[in-house]
Coordinates of C-alpha atoms in Angstrom, one line a residue:
M221 CA 0.0 0.0 0.0
T222 CA 1.7 3.2 -1.2
I223 CA -1.0 5.7 -0.4
Q224 CA 0.8 6.9 2.7
R225 CA 3.4 8.6 0.5
E226 CA 0.9 10.2 -1.8
W227 CA -1.6 11.8 0.6
Q228 CA 0.3 15.1 0.8
S229 CA -0.8 16.0 -2.7
W230 CA -4.5 15.2 -2.2
S231 CA -7.2 17.9 -2.4
L232 CA -8.4 19.3 0.9
N233 CA -11.8 17.6 0.4
K234 CA -10.2 14.2 0.0
K235 CA -8.0 14.7 3.0
I236 CA -10.9 15.7 5.2
G237 CA -13.0 12.8 4.0
Q238 CA -10.5 10.4 5.5
L239 CA -11.1 11.9 9.0
F240 CA -14.7 10.6 9.2
V241 CA -16.3 7.2 10.1
F242 CA -19.9 7.1 9.0
G243 CA -22.7 4.5 9.6
F244 CA -25.6 3.7 7.3
H245 CA -28.8 1.7 7.4
G246 CA -29.3 -1.7 5.8
Y247 CA -27.6 -5.0 4.8
E248 CA -26.2 -3.6 1.6
P249 CA -24.4 -0.4 0.7
T250 CA -26.9 2.4 0.3
E251 CA -26.7 5.1 -2.4
Q252 CA -25.8 7.5 0.4
I253 CA -22.9 5.5 1.7
K254 CA -21.7 4.9 -1.8
R255 CA -21.7 8.7 -2.5
L256 CA -19.8 9.4 0.7
I257 CA -17.2 6.8 -0.2
E258 CA -16.8 7.7 -3.9
A259 CA -17.1 11.5 -3.8
N260 CA -15.8 12.3 -0.4
G261 CA -13.4 9.5 0.3
I262 CA -14.5 8.9 3.9
G263 CA -12.0 7.0 6.1
G264 CA -14.3 4.3 7.4
T265 CA -17.7 2.9 8.1
I266 CA -19.3 1.2 11.1
Y267 CA -21.6 -1.7 11.4
F268 CA -24.5 -1.8 13.8
S269 CA -27.1 -4.6 14.3
R270 CA -29.1 -2.9 11.5
N271 CA -26.3 -3.9 9.1
V272 CA -25.8 -7.4 10.2
K273 CA -27.7 -10.6 9.4
D274 CA -25.0 -13.2 9.8
A275 CA -21.3 -13.8 9.1
K276 CA -21.7 -14.6 5.4
Q277 CA -23.7 -11.4 4.8
V278 CA -21.1 -9.3 6.7
H279 CA -18.3 -10.8 4.6
K280 CA -20.1 -9.9 1.4
L281 CA -20.9 -6.4 2.7
S282 CA -17.3 -5.7 3.7
G283 CA -16.1 -6.8 0.2
E284 CA -18.7 -4.6 -1.5
L285 CA -17.7 -1.5 0.5
Q286 CA -14.0 -2.0 -0.2
S287 CA -14.7 -2.5 -3.9
I288 CA -16.6 0.8 -4.0
A289 CA -13.6 2.6 -2.5
K290 CA -11.1 0.8 -4.8
N291 CA -13.1 1.4 -8.0
A292 CA -13.4 5.1 -7.1
G293 CA -9.7 5.4 -6.5
Q294 CA -10.1 6.0 -2.8
P295 CA -8.0 4.4 -0.1
P296 CA -9.3 1.2 1.6
L297 CA -11.8 1.8 4.4
F298 CA -11.6 1.1 8.1
V299 CA -14.6 -1.2 8.8
A300 CA -15.5 -0.7 12.4
I301 CA -17.8 -2.5 14.8
D302 CA -18.7 -2.6 18.5
Q303 CA -18.0 -6.2 19.2
E304 CA -17.2 -6.0 22.9
G305 CA -18.5 -9.5 23.7
G306 CA -21.3 -10.6 26.0
M307 CA -24.3 -8.2 25.9
V308 CA -22.7 -5.8 23.5
A309 CA -22.2 -7.5 20.2
R310 CA -23.5 -6.5 16.8
L311 CA -22.5 -9.8 15.1
V312 CA -23.8 -13.0 16.7
D313 CA -24.9 -15.5 14.0
G314 CA -22.1 -17.5 12.4
V315 CA -19.2 -16.3 14.6
T316 CA -17.9 -17.2 18.0
L317 CA -19.5 -14.8 20.5
M318 CA -17.1 -14.3 23.4
P319 CA -18.0 -13.5 27.0
G320 CA -18.2 -9.8 27.9
N321 CA -15.8 -7.8 30.0
M322 CA -17.3 -8.4 33.4
A323 CA -17.4 -12.1 32.9
I324 CA -13.7 -12.0 31.9
G325 CA -13.2 -9.9 35.1
A326 CA -14.8 -12.6 37.1
A327 CA -12.6 -15.3 35.5
G328 CA -9.8 -13.0 36.6
L329 CA -6.9 -13.9 34.3
A330 CA -5.2 -11.8 31.7
E331 CA -4.9 -14.9 29.6
G332 CA -8.7 -14.9 29.3
A333 CA -8.9 -11.3 28.1
R334 CA -6.1 -11.9 25.6
E335 CA -7.3 -15.2 24.2
T336 CA -10.9 -14.2 23.8
A337 CA -9.9 -10.9 22.1
R338 CA -7.5 -12.8 19.8
V339 CA -10.1 -15.3 18.6
C340 CA -12.7 -12.5 18.2
G341 CA -10.3 -10.4 16.2
E342 CA -9.3 -13.3 14.0
E343 CA -12.9 -13.9 13.0
L344 CA -13.6 -10.2 12.5
R345 CA -10.6 -9.9 10.2
Q346 CA -11.8 -12.8 8.1
L347 CA -15.1 -10.9 7.6
G348 CA -13.4 -7.7 6.6
V349 CA -13.9 -5.9 9.9
T350 CA -10.6 -4.2 10.8
M351 CA -11.3 -1.9 13.7
N352 CA -13.1 -3.0 16.9
Y353 CA -14.4 -0.3 19.2
A354 CA -13.3 -2.4 22.1
P355 CA -12.2 -3.0 24.8
C356 CA -14.2 -0.8 27.2
I357 CA -11.7 0.1 29.9
D358 CA -13.9 2.3 32.0
V359 CA -13.8 1.4 35.7
N360 CA -17.2 0.5 36.9
N361 CA -17.1 2.1 40.3
N362 CA -20.6 3.7 40.3
P363 CA -23.5 1.2 40.8
D364 CA -25.9 3.7 39.3
N365 CA -24.0 3.9 36.0
P366 CA -26.7 3.4 33.3
V367 CA -24.3 2.8 30.3
I368 CA -21.2 0.9 31.5
N369 CA -22.0 -1.7 34.1
V370 CA -21.1 -5.1 32.8
R371 CA -19.2 -3.6 29.9
S372 CA -16.4 -3.0 32.4
Y373 CA -14.1 -5.6 33.7
S374 CA -14.2 -4.5 37.3
D375 CA -14.6 -1.7 39.8
R376 CA -10.8 -1.9 40.4
S377 CA -8.5 0.1 38.2
D378 CA -5.7 -2.4 38.5
V379 CA -7.9 -5.2 37.2
V380 CA -9.2 -3.1 34.4
S381 CA -5.7 -2.0 33.5
E382 CA -4.3 -5.6 33.3
L383 CA -7.2 -7.1 31.4
G384 CA -7.7 -4.1 29.1
A385 CA -4.1 -4.2 28.1
A386 CA -4.3 -7.9 27.5
A387 CA -7.3 -7.5 25.2
V388 CA -5.5 -4.8 23.2
L389 CA -2.7 -7.3 22.6
G390 CA -5.2 -10.0 21.6
Y391 CA -7.1 -7.9 19.1
Q392 CA -4.0 -6.4 17.5
S393 CA -2.3 -9.8 17.2
A394 CA -5.2 -10.6 14.8
R395 CA -4.5 -7.4 12.8
V396 CA -7.6 -5.7 14.1
A397 CA -7.2 -2.2 15.5
A398 CA -8.2 -2.1 19.2
T399 CA -10.0 1.0 20.3
V400 CA -10.0 1.5 24.1
K401 CA -12.9 3.6 25.4
H402 CA -14.1 6.0 26.8
F403 CA -11.3 8.4 27.5
P404 CA -10.8 9.9 30.1
G405 CA -13.4 7.7 31.8
H406 CA -17.1 7.0 31.8
G407 CA -17.4 4.5 34.7
D408 CA -18.3 6.8 37.5
T409 CA -21.2 8.6 35.8
A410 CA -24.9 8.3 36.7
V411 CA -26.0 9.9 33.4
D412 CA -26.0 8.2 30.0
S413 CA -24.2 10.4 27.4
H414 CA -26.5 9.0 24.8
H415 CA -29.2 11.2 26.4
A416 CA -27.5 14.0 28.3
L417 CA -24.0 15.4 29.3
P418 CA -22.5 13.7 32.3
I419 CA -20.4 15.8 34.6
L420 CA -17.6 14.1 36.7
L421 CA -16.4 16.3 39.6
H422 CA -13.4 14.4 40.8
G423 CA -10.1 16.1 41.2
R424 CA -7.0 15.3 39.2
E425 CA -5.4 13.1 42.0
R426 CA -8.5 10.8 42.0
L427 CA -8.6 10.7 38.2
E428 CA -5.0 9.6 38.1
A429 CA -5.6 6.9 40.7
I430 CA -8.6 5.3 39.0
E431 CA -9.9 6.6 35.7
L432 CA -6.7 7.3 33.9
K433 CA -4.7 4.2 35.0
P434 CA -6.3 1.8 32.5
F435 CA -5.6 4.2 29.7
R436 CA -1.9 4.5 30.7
A437 CA -1.7 0.7 30.6
A438 CA -3.4 0.5 27.2
I439 CA -1.1 3.1 25.8
K440 CA 1.9 1.1 27.1
A441 CA 0.4 -2.0 25.4
G442 CA 0.3 0.0 22.1
T443 CA -3.4 0.4 21.5
D444 CA -4.0 1.6 17.9
C445 CA -7.0 3.8 18.9
I446 CA -8.6 5.6 21.8
M447 CA -12.2 6.7 21.8
T448 CA -13.2 9.8 23.7
A449 CA -16.1 10.2 26.1
H450 CA -18.8 12.8 26.0
V451 CA -18.2 13.5 29.6
C452 CA -17.4 16.9 31.3
L453 CA -14.5 16.9 33.8
P454 CA -14.0 20.4 35.2
A455 CA -10.8 19.3 36.9
L456 CA -9.3 18.8 33.4
D457 CA -11.1 21.5 31.5
P458 CA -13.0 24.2 33.6
T459 CA -14.8 25.5 30.5
G460 CA -17.4 22.8 30.8
V461 CA -17.1 21.3 27.4
P462 CA -17.3 17.5 26.9
S463 CA -13.9 15.7 26.7
T464 CA -14.5 14.9 23.1
L465 CA -14.3 18.6 22.3
S466 CA -11.7 19.6 24.8
E467 CA -8.2 20.6 23.8
P468 CA -6.9 20.4 27.4
V469 CA -8.1 16.8 27.6
I470 CA -7.1 15.4 24.1
T471 CA -4.1 17.5 23.3
G472 CA -2.9 18.5 26.7
L473 CA -3.6 15.3 28.8
L474 CA -3.8 12.5 26.3
R475 CA -1.1 13.6 23.8
K476 CA 1.4 15.7 25.8
E477 CA 1.1 14.2 29.3
L478 CA 0.3 10.5 28.6
G479 CA 2.4 10.5 25.4
Y480 CA -0.2 8.8 23.2
E481 CA 0.7 8.9 19.5
G482 CA -2.1 6.7 18.0
I483 CA -5.5 7.6 16.6
V484 CA -8.1 9.5 18.7
V485 CA -11.6 8.8 17.5
T486 CA -14.7 10.4 18.9
D487 CA -17.7 8.6 20.2
C488 CA -20.7 9.2 18.0
L489 CA -21.5 12.9 17.6
E490 CA -25.2 12.1 17.3
M491 CA -25.4 11.2 20.9
D492 CA -27.4 13.8 22.7
A493 CA -24.5 15.1 24.9
I494 CA -23.1 16.5 21.6
D495 CA -26.1 16.6 19.2
K496 CA -28.4 18.7 21.5
N497 CA -25.7 21.1 22.7
Y498 CA -23.5 21.6 19.6
G499 CA -24.8 19.5 16.7
P500 CA -22.5 17.1 14.8
A501 CA -21.3 19.7 12.3
Q502 CA -19.9 22.1 14.9
G503 CA -19.0 19.1 17.1
A504 CA -16.8 17.8 14.3
I505 CA -15.0 21.1 14.0
K506 CA -14.5 21.4 17.7
A507 CA -13.3 17.8 18.1
L508 CA -10.7 18.2 15.4
Q509 CA -9.6 21.5 16.8
A510 CA -9.2 19.7 20.2
G511 CA -6.9 17.1 18.7
A512 CA -9.2 14.2 17.6
D513 CA -8.2 12.5 14.4
M514 CA -11.4 10.7 13.4
V515 CA -15.0 11.8 13.8
L516 CA -17.7 9.2 14.2
I517 CA -21.3 10.0 13.0
S518 CA -23.3 6.8 13.1
H519 CA -26.8 7.3 11.8
T520 CA -28.0 10.3 9.7
F521 CA -26.8 11.1 6.2
E522 CA -27.8 14.8 6.4
K523 CA -25.8 15.3 9.6
Q524 CA -22.9 13.4 8.1
W525 CA -22.9 15.6 5.0
A526 CA -23.3 18.8 7.1
A527 CA -20.2 17.8 9.2
L528 CA -18.1 17.2 6.1
E529 CA -19.1 20.6 4.6
A530 CA -18.6 22.4 8.0
V531 CA -15.1 21.1 8.4
I532 CA -14.1 22.0 4.8
A533 CA -15.5 25.5 5.4
A534 CA -13.7 25.8 8.7
V535 CA -10.3 25.1 7.1
E536 CA -11.0 27.5 4.2
K537 CA -11.9 30.2 6.7
G538 CA -8.9 29.6 8.9
E539 CA -10.8 28.3 11.9
L540 CA -9.2 24.9 11.6
S541 CA -5.6 24.6 10.2
E542 CA -4.7 22.4 7.4
A543 CA -1.7 21.4 9.5
R544 CA -4.1 19.9 12.0
I545 CA -5.9 18.0 9.2
D546 CA -2.5 16.7 7.9
E547 CA -1.5 15.6 11.4
A548 CA -4.6 13.5 11.8
L549 CA -4.4 12.1 8.3
D550 CA -0.8 11.0 8.8
R551 CA -1.9 8.9 11.8
I552 CA -4.9 7.4 9.8
M553 CA -2.9 6.5 6.8
S554 CA -0.1 5.0 8.9
L555 CA -2.5 2.7 10.6
K556 CA -4.1 1.7 7.3
V557 CA -0.6 0.7 6.1
K558 CA 0.1 -1.2 9.3
L559 CA -3.2 -3.1 9.0
E560 CA -2.6 -3.9 5.3
L561 CA -6.1 -2.8 4.4
D562 CA -5.5 -3.2 0.7
E563 CA -5.3 -7.0 1.3
S564 CA -8.1 -8.7 -0.5
L565 CA -10.7 -10.7 1.4
K566 CA -10.6 -14.4 1.0
A567 CA -13.5 -16.0 -0.7
W568 CA -16.4 -17.0 1.5
E569 CA -15.7 -20.7 0.8
Q570 CA -12.3 -20.3 2.4
V571 CA -13.5 -18.2 5.3
E572 CA -16.5 -20.2 6.4
P573 CA -14.5 -23.2 7.7
I574 CA -12.3 -21.1 9.9
I575 CA -14.8 -19.0 11.8
G576 CA -17.2 -20.2 14.5
T577 CA -15.1 -23.4 14.8
E578 CA -15.4 -25.9 17.6
A579 CA -12.0 -24.9 18.8
N580 CA -13.0 -21.2 19.0
K581 CA -16.3 -22.1 20.7
A582 CA -14.3 -24.1 23.2
V583 CA -12.3 -21.0 24.1
A584 CA -15.5 -19.0 24.6
R585 CA -17.1 -21.8 26.7
R586 CA -14.0 -22.3 28.9
W587 CA -13.9 -18.6 29.9
S588 CA -17.6 -18.3 30.3
E589 CA -17.7 -21.3 32.6
A590 CA -14.7 -19.8 34.5
S591 CA -16.8 -16.7 35.2
V592 CA -19.8 -18.3 37.0
T593 CA -19.7 -16.9 40.6
L594 CA -21.2 -18.6 43.6
V595 CA -21.9 -15.7 46.0
K596 CA -24.1 -17.4 48.6
N597 CA -25.1 -21.0 49.4
D598 CA -26.1 -20.6 53.0
G599 CA -28.9 -23.2 53.0
G600 CA -26.9 -25.8 51.1
L601 CA -29.4 -25.6 48.2
L602 CA -26.8 -26.0 45.6
P603 CA -26.2 -28.1 43.6
L604 CA -29.8 -28.6 42.6
S605 CA -31.4 -32.1 42.3
R606 CA -32.2 -33.0 38.7
S607 CA -35.1 -35.2 39.8
E608 CA -36.9 -32.7 42.1
S609 CA -39.6 -30.5 40.5
T610 CA -38.1 -27.1 39.7
L611 CA -39.7 -23.8 38.8
V612 CA -37.7 -21.2 36.9
L613 CA -39.1 -17.6 37.0
W614 CA -37.7 -15.9 33.9
P615 CA -37.8 -12.1 33.5
D616 CA -39.4 -10.1 30.6
I617 CA -37.4 -9.4 27.5
V618 CA -35.8 -6.0 28.2
P619 CA -34.4 -3.9 25.4
V620 CA -31.5 -1.6 26.4
S621 CA -31.0 0.9 23.6
V622 CA -27.6 2.0 24.7
A623 CA -25.7 -0.8 23.1
D624 CA -28.2 -3.0 21.3
E625 CA -28.4 -5.1 24.5
M626 CA -31.4 -7.2 25.2
L627 CA -32.4 -10.1 27.3
S628 CA -31.9 -12.7 24.6
G629 CA -34.8 -14.6 23.1
D630 CA -32.3 -17.3 21.9
G631 CA -32.6 -19.4 25.0
S632 CA -33.5 -19.3 28.7
L633 CA -32.1 -20.8 31.9
G634 CA -35.0 -23.2 32.1
Q635 CA -34.3 -24.4 28.6
F636 CA -30.7 -25.3 29.4
L637 CA -31.6 -26.9 32.7
G638 CA -34.1 -29.1 30.8
E639 CA -31.5 -30.0 28.2
Y640 CA -29.2 -31.1 31.1
G641 CA -31.8 -33.4 32.6
A642 CA -33.5 -31.3 35.2
N643 CA -37.2 -31.6 35.9
V644 CA -38.2 -28.0 35.0
V645 CA -41.2 -25.8 34.6
E646 CA -40.4 -22.3 33.4
R647 CA -42.7 -19.3 33.7
R648 CA -42.3 -15.7 32.4
M649 CA -42.6 -13.1 35.1
N650 CA -45.0 -11.1 33.0
S651 CA -47.4 -14.1 32.6
D652 CA -50.7 -14.4 34.5
N653 CA -50.1 -15.4 38.1
P654 CA -46.4 -16.6 37.8
L655 CA -46.3 -17.4 41.5
A656 CA -49.3 -19.8 41.4
D657 CA -48.9 -23.2 43.1
L658 CA -45.4 -22.6 44.5
D659 CA -45.9 -25.4 47.0
R660 CA -45.7 -28.0 44.3
F661 CA -42.1 -27.1 43.5
A662 CA -39.2 -28.5 45.6
Q663 CA -36.8 -26.0 44.0
I664 CA -37.4 -22.5 42.8
I665 CA -35.0 -20.4 40.7
V666 CA -35.7 -16.7 40.3
V667 CA -33.8 -15.0 37.6
T668 CA -33.1 -11.3 37.5
Y669 CA -31.5 -9.2 34.7
D670 CA -31.3 -5.7 36.3
A671 CA -33.8 -5.6 39.1
S672 CA -33.0 -2.0 40.1
K673 CA -34.3 -0.8 36.8
H674 CA -37.2 -3.3 36.3
P675 CA -39.7 -3.3 39.2
L676 CA -41.4 -6.5 38.1
E677 CA -38.1 -8.5 38.5
R678 CA -37.5 -6.9 41.9
D679 CA -41.0 -7.4 43.2
I680 CA -41.3 -11.0 42.1
A681 CA -37.8 -11.9 43.5
R682 CA -38.7 -10.4 46.9
E683 CA -42.0 -12.1 47.0
V684 CA -40.6 -15.5 46.2
V685 CA -37.8 -15.2 48.7
K686 CA -40.5 -14.2 51.3
L687 CA -42.9 -17.1 50.4
A688 CA -40.3 -19.9 49.9
P689 CA -37.1 -18.9 51.6
E690 CA -35.8 -22.5 52.1
R691 CA -36.4 -23.5 48.5
T692 CA -35.3 -20.4 46.5
V693 CA -32.1 -19.8 44.5
A694 CA -31.6 -16.5 42.9
I695 CA -29.4 -15.9 39.8
S696 CA -28.5 -12.6 38.2
V697 CA -27.9 -12.8 34.4
R698 CA -26.5 -9.3 34.1
N699 CA -26.1 -7.1 37.1
P700 CA -24.6 -8.8 40.1
L701 CA -25.7 -6.0 42.4
D702 CA -29.2 -7.4 42.2
L703 CA -28.5 -9.3 45.4
L704 CA -28.8 -6.0 47.3
L705 CA -32.5 -5.9 46.4
Y706 CA -33.3 -9.4 47.9
P707 CA -30.5 -9.9 50.4
E708 CA -32.4 -12.6 52.4
V709 CA -32.1 -15.2 49.6
K710 CA -30.1 -18.1 50.8
A711 CA -28.4 -19.0 47.5
Y712 CA -27.2 -16.6 44.9
V713 CA -25.2 -17.1 41.7
A714 CA -24.0 -14.4 39.4
V715 CA -23.3 -14.6 35.7
Y716 CA -22.8 -11.4 33.9
E717 CA -24.8 -11.7 30.7
C718 CA -27.8 -13.6 29.4
R719 CA -26.4 -14.9 26.2
P720 CA -26.9 -18.6 25.6
L721 CA -23.2 -19.3 26.4
A722 CA -23.6 -17.8 29.9
L723 CA -27.0 -19.5 30.5
A724 CA -25.5 -22.9 29.6
A725 CA -22.6 -22.3 32.0
A726 CA -25.1 -21.2 34.8
A727 CA -27.2 -24.3 34.3
K728 CA -24.1 -26.5 34.6
A729 CA -23.1 -24.7 37.8
L730 CA -26.6 -25.0 39.4
L731 CA -26.6 -28.7 38.7
G732 CA -23.1 -29.3 40.0
D733 CA -21.6 -30.2 36.6
I734 CA -19.0 -27.5 36.9
N735 CA -17.4 -25.8 39.9
P736 CA -18.4 -22.1 40.0
I737 CA -14.9 -20.7 40.4
G738 CA -15.5 -17.1 39.3
K739 CA -14.8 -14.4 41.8
L740 CA -16.7 -11.2 42.2
P741 CA -15.1 -8.6 40.0
L742 CA -16.7 -5.8 42.0
E743 CA -17.8 -5.3 45.6
I744 CA -21.5 -6.0 46.2
S745 CA -21.3 -5.1 49.9
A746 CA -19.0 -5.5 52.9
A747 CA -20.2 -9.1 53.2
Y748 CA -19.5 -9.8 49.6
P749 CA -16.3 -7.9 48.7
F750 CA -14.3 -7.8 45.5
G751 CA -12.8 -11.2 44.9
W752 CA -15.4 -13.1 46.9
N753 CA -16.4 -16.7 46.0
A754 CA -18.5 -18.7 48.4
A755 CA -17.3 -22.0 47.0
A756 CA -13.7 -21.1 47.6
D757 CA -14.5 -19.8 51.1
S758 CA -16.5 -22.7 52.3

């Protein structure tokens, strides 16, 4: 790839195009994304669930997008995705879906973070996806955080630092650019930046001790990219602007103090924290002025087009220097050379046998099973008896718009228990009278997803624990802090996602087929601290 030596002679419009990553709607290239690639030479595109059917379709789409760029004489595209694992994954069908960060945190070994990232990266690369907006290295030290939660490895900065750096090495060994996020830290916010601007009031000493530590580790590990957070930190920039638009944060802290030399990409400028206060067009100018290299606008063509025109006009008027554009472009083209983006995709017939393999699934299964955490077993209820009548109370399907999360319809805990030989009846919590005839069940399992946000889960869990305290086991399939809402339960197991892989691991643990060796990656309470495992303590 010789483009790197040629970009100095490009037109201003072509240079600026490379600084944008745009999303589009549909399973095939739209006329709008074709226009943005051909006429504007955008630097990359991003896949969401709206772009993804299965692995074969993604492989075809990636090839089509690169062909559009090549035929127009444009550089090859970055193709990005949010494939964090666990609950945050755009691509599920036909690939090996890895456990999410908090599950890896419960397993507790850097080897798990590195191996799962490597396998994920290898499969993404075969499908033409060359930039993963992962890992999330925010420290989850605020139980009210609506957007990070199980996307974090832990509430301990040292754990997040170690596992995040290991994941960076795993992705990049597969020639997929890792993108650690969200700088300088989104873990201690109680506001979702998709909907408003969070403000974090900690001083610099505290930020150094917690929020910044994982980013220092990722930089040392050589992360290709860092994504900014739409979070206001007055201790770093007293003007009140979000970090994405802050020169003291991006140029001052990240570049000069932390010494980071790779690509800085913004989080999506259509999130309300930016869109409602600045708009993507002005946001793009301000982000580039602050020191960002790539601007992400995920959804709306009109806003994407306006941002391109605004940045061109800003350079022509002298509001944004061409030297700043060249600096960003140099980093972008250098990474495209490093990743060998001009390499042709293999034919699908060659790719299909090497993704979603049994060996890769075994990696995912091993680390998922290693994450299952026995928090309580005070009544000796576990393991369950296969022969005894067992009721599973399963929560509603709960969409979480922040990251395409949802309580999966692909399986349930009762389904997996039944497959493993248990005598199970499963009821949905939103069915008519789900607590009828409790007396006829020798064992009751109440499943919660995020009981603090969903009153039905909380109320049913509390009622079951009250009515049948000696027979009830609770299991959280996302937020381990659910235990605080029904603390009287005698047995409690935590898994950190409700994907089929985690539910299968949970069923095995409940039946005694595997030892639940995971350790709490965060503190639930003084009685259940970080690192706690009742099986190891008993």
